[in-house]
mmCIF file of C-alpha atoms in Angstrom:
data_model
loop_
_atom_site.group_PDB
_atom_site.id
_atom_site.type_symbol
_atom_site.label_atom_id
_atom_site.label_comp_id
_atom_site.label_asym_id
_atom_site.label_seq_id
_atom_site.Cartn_x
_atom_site.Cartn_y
_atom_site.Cartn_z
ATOM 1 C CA UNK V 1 6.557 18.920 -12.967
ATOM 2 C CA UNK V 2 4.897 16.127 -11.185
ATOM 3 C CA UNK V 3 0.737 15.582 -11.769
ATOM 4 C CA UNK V 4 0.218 14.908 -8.327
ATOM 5 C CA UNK V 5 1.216 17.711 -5.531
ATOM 6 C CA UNK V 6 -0.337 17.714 -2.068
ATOM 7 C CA UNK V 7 -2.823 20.501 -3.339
ATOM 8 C CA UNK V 8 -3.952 17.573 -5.203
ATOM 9 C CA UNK V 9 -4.643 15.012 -2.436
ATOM 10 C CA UNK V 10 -7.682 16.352 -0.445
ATOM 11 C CA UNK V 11 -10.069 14.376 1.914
ATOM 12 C CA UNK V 12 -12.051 11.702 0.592
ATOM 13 C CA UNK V 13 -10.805 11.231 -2.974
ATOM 14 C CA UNK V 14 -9.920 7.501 -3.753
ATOM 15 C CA UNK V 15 -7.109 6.289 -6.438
ATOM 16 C CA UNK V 16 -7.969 2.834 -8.279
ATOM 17 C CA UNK V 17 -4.461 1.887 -8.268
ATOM 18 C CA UNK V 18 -5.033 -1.263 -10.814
ATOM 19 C CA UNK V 19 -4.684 -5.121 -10.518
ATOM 20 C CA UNK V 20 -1.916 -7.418 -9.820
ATOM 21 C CA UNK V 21 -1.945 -10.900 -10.073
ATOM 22 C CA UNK V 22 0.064 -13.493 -7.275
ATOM 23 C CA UNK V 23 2.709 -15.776 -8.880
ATOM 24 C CA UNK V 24 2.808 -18.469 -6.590
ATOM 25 C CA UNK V 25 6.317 -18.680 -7.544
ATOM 26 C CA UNK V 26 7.248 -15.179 -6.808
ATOM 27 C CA UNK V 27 4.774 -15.694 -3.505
ATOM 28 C CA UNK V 28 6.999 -18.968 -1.771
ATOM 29 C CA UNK V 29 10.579 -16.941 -2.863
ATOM 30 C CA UNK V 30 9.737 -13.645 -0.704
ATOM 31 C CA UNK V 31 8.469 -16.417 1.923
ATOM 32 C CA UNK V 32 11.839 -17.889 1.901
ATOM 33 C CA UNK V 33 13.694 -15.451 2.012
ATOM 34 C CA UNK V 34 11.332 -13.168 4.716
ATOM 35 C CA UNK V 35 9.080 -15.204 5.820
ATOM 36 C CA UNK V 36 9.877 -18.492 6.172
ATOM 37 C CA UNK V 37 6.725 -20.060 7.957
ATOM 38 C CA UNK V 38 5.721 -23.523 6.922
ATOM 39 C CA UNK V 39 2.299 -22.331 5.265
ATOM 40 C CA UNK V 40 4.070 -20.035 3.233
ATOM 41 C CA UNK V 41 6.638 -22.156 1.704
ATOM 42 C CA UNK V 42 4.926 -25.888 1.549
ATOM 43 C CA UNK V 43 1.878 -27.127 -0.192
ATOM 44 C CA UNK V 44 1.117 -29.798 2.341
ATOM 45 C CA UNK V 45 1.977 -27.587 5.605
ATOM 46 C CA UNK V 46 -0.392 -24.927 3.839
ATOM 47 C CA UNK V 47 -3.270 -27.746 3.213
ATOM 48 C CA UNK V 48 -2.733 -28.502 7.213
ATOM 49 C CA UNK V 49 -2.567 -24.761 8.521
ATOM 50 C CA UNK V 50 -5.828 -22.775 9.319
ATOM 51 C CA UNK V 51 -5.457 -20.891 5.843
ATOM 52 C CA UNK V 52 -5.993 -25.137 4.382
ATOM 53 C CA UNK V 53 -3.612 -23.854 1.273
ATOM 54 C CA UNK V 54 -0.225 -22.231 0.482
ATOM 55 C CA UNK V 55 -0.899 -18.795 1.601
ATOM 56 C CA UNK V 56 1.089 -15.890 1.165
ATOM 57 C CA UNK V 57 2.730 -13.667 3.576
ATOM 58 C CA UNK V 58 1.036 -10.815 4.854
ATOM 59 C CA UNK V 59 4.301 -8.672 4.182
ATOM 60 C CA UNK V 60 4.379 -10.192 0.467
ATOM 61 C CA UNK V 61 0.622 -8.607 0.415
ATOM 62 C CA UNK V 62 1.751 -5.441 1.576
ATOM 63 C CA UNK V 63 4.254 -5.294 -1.001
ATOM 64 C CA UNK V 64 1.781 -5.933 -3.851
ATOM 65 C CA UNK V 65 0.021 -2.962 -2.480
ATOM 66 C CA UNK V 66 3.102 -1.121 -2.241
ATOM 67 C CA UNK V 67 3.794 -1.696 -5.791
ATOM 68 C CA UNK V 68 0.713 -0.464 -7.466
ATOM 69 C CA UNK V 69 0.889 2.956 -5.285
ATOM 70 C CA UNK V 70 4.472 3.791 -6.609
ATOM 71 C CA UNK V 71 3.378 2.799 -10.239
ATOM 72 C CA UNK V 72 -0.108 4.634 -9.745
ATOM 73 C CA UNK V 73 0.595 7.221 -7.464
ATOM 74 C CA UNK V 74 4.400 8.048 -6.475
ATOM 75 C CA UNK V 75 5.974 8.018 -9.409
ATOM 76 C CA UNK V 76 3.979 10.815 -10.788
ATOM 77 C CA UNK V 77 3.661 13.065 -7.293
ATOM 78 C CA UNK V 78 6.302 14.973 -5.380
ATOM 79 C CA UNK V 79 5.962 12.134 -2.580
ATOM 80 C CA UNK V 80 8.628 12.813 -0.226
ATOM 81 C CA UNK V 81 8.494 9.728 1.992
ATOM 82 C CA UNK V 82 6.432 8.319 5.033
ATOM 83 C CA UNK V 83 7.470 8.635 8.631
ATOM 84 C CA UNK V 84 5.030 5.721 9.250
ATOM 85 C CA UNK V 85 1.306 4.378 10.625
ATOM 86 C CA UNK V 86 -0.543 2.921 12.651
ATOM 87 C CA UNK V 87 -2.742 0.246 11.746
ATOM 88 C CA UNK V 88 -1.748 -2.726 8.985
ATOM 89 C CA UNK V 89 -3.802 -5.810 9.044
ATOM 90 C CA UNK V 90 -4.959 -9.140 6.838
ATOM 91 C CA UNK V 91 -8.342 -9.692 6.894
ATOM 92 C CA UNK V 92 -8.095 -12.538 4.770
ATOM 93 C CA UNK V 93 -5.317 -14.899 3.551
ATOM 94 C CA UNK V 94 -4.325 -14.542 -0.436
ATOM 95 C CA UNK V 95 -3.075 -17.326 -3.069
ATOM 96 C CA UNK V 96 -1.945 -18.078 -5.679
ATOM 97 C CA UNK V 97 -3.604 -17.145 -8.584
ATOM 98 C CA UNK V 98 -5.543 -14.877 -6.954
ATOM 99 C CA UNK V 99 -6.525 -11.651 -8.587
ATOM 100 C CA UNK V 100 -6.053 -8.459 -5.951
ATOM 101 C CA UNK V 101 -7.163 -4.823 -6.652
ATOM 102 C CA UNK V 102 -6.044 -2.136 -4.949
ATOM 103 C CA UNK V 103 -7.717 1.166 -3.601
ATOM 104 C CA UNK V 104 -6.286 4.167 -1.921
ATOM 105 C CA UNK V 105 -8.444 6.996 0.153
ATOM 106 C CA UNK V 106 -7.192 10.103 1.605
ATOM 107 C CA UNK V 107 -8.411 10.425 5.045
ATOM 108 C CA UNK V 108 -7.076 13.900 5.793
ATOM 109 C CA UNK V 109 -4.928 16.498 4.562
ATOM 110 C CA UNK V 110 -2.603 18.850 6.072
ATOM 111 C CA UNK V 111 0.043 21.362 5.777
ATOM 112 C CA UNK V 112 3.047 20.969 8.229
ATOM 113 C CA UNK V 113 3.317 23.638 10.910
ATOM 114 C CA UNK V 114 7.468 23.647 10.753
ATOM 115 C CA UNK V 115 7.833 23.535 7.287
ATOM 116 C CA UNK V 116 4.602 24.820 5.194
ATOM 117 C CA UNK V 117 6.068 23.393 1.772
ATOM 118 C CA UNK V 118 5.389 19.934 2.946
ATOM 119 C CA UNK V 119 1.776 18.488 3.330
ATOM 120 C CA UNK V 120 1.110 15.248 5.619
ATOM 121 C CA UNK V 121 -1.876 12.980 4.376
ATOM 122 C CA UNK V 122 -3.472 10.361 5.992
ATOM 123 C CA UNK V 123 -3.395 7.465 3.665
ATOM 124 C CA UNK V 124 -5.981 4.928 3.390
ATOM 125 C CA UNK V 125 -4.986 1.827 1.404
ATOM 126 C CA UNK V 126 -6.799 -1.282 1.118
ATOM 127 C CA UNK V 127 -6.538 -4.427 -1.413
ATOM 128 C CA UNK V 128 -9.192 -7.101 -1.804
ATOM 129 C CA UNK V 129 -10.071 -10.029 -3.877
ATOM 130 C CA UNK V 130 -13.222 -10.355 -6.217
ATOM 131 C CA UNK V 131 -15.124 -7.442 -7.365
ATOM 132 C CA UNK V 132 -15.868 -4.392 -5.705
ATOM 133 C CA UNK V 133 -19.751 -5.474 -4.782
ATOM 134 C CA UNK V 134 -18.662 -8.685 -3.423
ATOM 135 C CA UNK V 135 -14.987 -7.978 -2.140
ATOM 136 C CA UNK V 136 -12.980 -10.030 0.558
ATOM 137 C CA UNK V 137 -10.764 -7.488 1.775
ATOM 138 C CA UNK V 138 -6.795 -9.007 1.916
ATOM 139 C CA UNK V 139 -4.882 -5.896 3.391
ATOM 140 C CA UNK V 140 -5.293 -2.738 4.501
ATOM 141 C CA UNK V 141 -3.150 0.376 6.271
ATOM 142 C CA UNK V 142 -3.424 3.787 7.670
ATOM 143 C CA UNK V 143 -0.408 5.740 7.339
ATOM 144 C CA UNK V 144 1.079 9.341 6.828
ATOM 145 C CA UNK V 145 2.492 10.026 3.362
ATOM 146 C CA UNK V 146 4.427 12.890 2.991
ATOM 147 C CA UNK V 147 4.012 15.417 -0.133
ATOM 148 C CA UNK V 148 5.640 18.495 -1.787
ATOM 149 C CA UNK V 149 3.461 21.160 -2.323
ATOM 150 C CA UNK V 150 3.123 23.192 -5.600
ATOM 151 C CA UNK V 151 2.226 26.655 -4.407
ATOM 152 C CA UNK V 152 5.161 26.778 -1.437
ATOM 153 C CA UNK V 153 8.154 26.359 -2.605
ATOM 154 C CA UNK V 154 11.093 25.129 0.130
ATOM 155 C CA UNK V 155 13.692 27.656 1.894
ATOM 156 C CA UNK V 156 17.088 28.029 -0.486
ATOM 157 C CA UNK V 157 19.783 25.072 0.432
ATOM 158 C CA UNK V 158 22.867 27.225 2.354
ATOM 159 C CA UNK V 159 26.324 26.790 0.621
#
């Protein structure tokens, strides 16, 4: 049985979902293959863009972020999927090197109306650079994740 069920997930609590560390390497493939803008994929176009470096791709960022939530969170919950959000944004450009933490906060939780086995929470993630007193905030989302719960069990599959 998974740790994590939607009775689990109630407003306000926040998951440290670890540290990741950009390989420029890894950084400038995605770009190529994604991405392909001229400050993510050359030093020199980076140095001349409004970021003055190599930056990487917002969607690269996301994915960072992405990765730590399965690891942290998904892979031990009865997560069910995501029909979506509404808000993604980069604050602030990332690099190389750089060392990013991630956080996730659950903004509000909620049973489904058409089928009471699933709960729908408001997801809060964020990612920033430098420690938590003195952060420069990289990425963040709003979205709806979409979670099993453990006391309502689904209807029986029909044959």
């Amino acid at each position: 049985m998974p740790e994590i069920a939607f009775e689990d997930l109630t407003a306000g609590r926040v998951f440290d979902l670890g540290t990741v560390t950009v390989d420029t390497d890894e950084m400038v493939a995605f770009a190529r293959r994604f991405d392909p803008q001229p400050f993510h994929l050359d030093e020199t176009a980076g140095k001349e863009s409004i970021f003055g470096r190599l930056a990487a791709s917002g969607w690269y960022t996301a994915g960072l972020w992405m990765r730590l939530y399965v690891d942290e969170v998904l892979l031990r919950s009865t997560a069910l999927g995501s029909p979506g959000g509404d808000e993604v944004a980069w604050p602030a450009p990332v690099f190389g090197g750089d060392v990013l933490t991630g956080k996730l906060e659950i903004v509000e939780a909620r049973r489904s109306r058409s089928k009471p086995w699933i709960g729908l929470i408001t997801l809060r993630a964020w990612m920033y650079r430098g420690d938590p007193a003195d952060r420069d905030i990289v990425y963040r989302a709003r979205f709806t994740g979409m979670f099993g719960s453990r006391d309502q069990a689904p209807p029986a599959q029909q044959p």
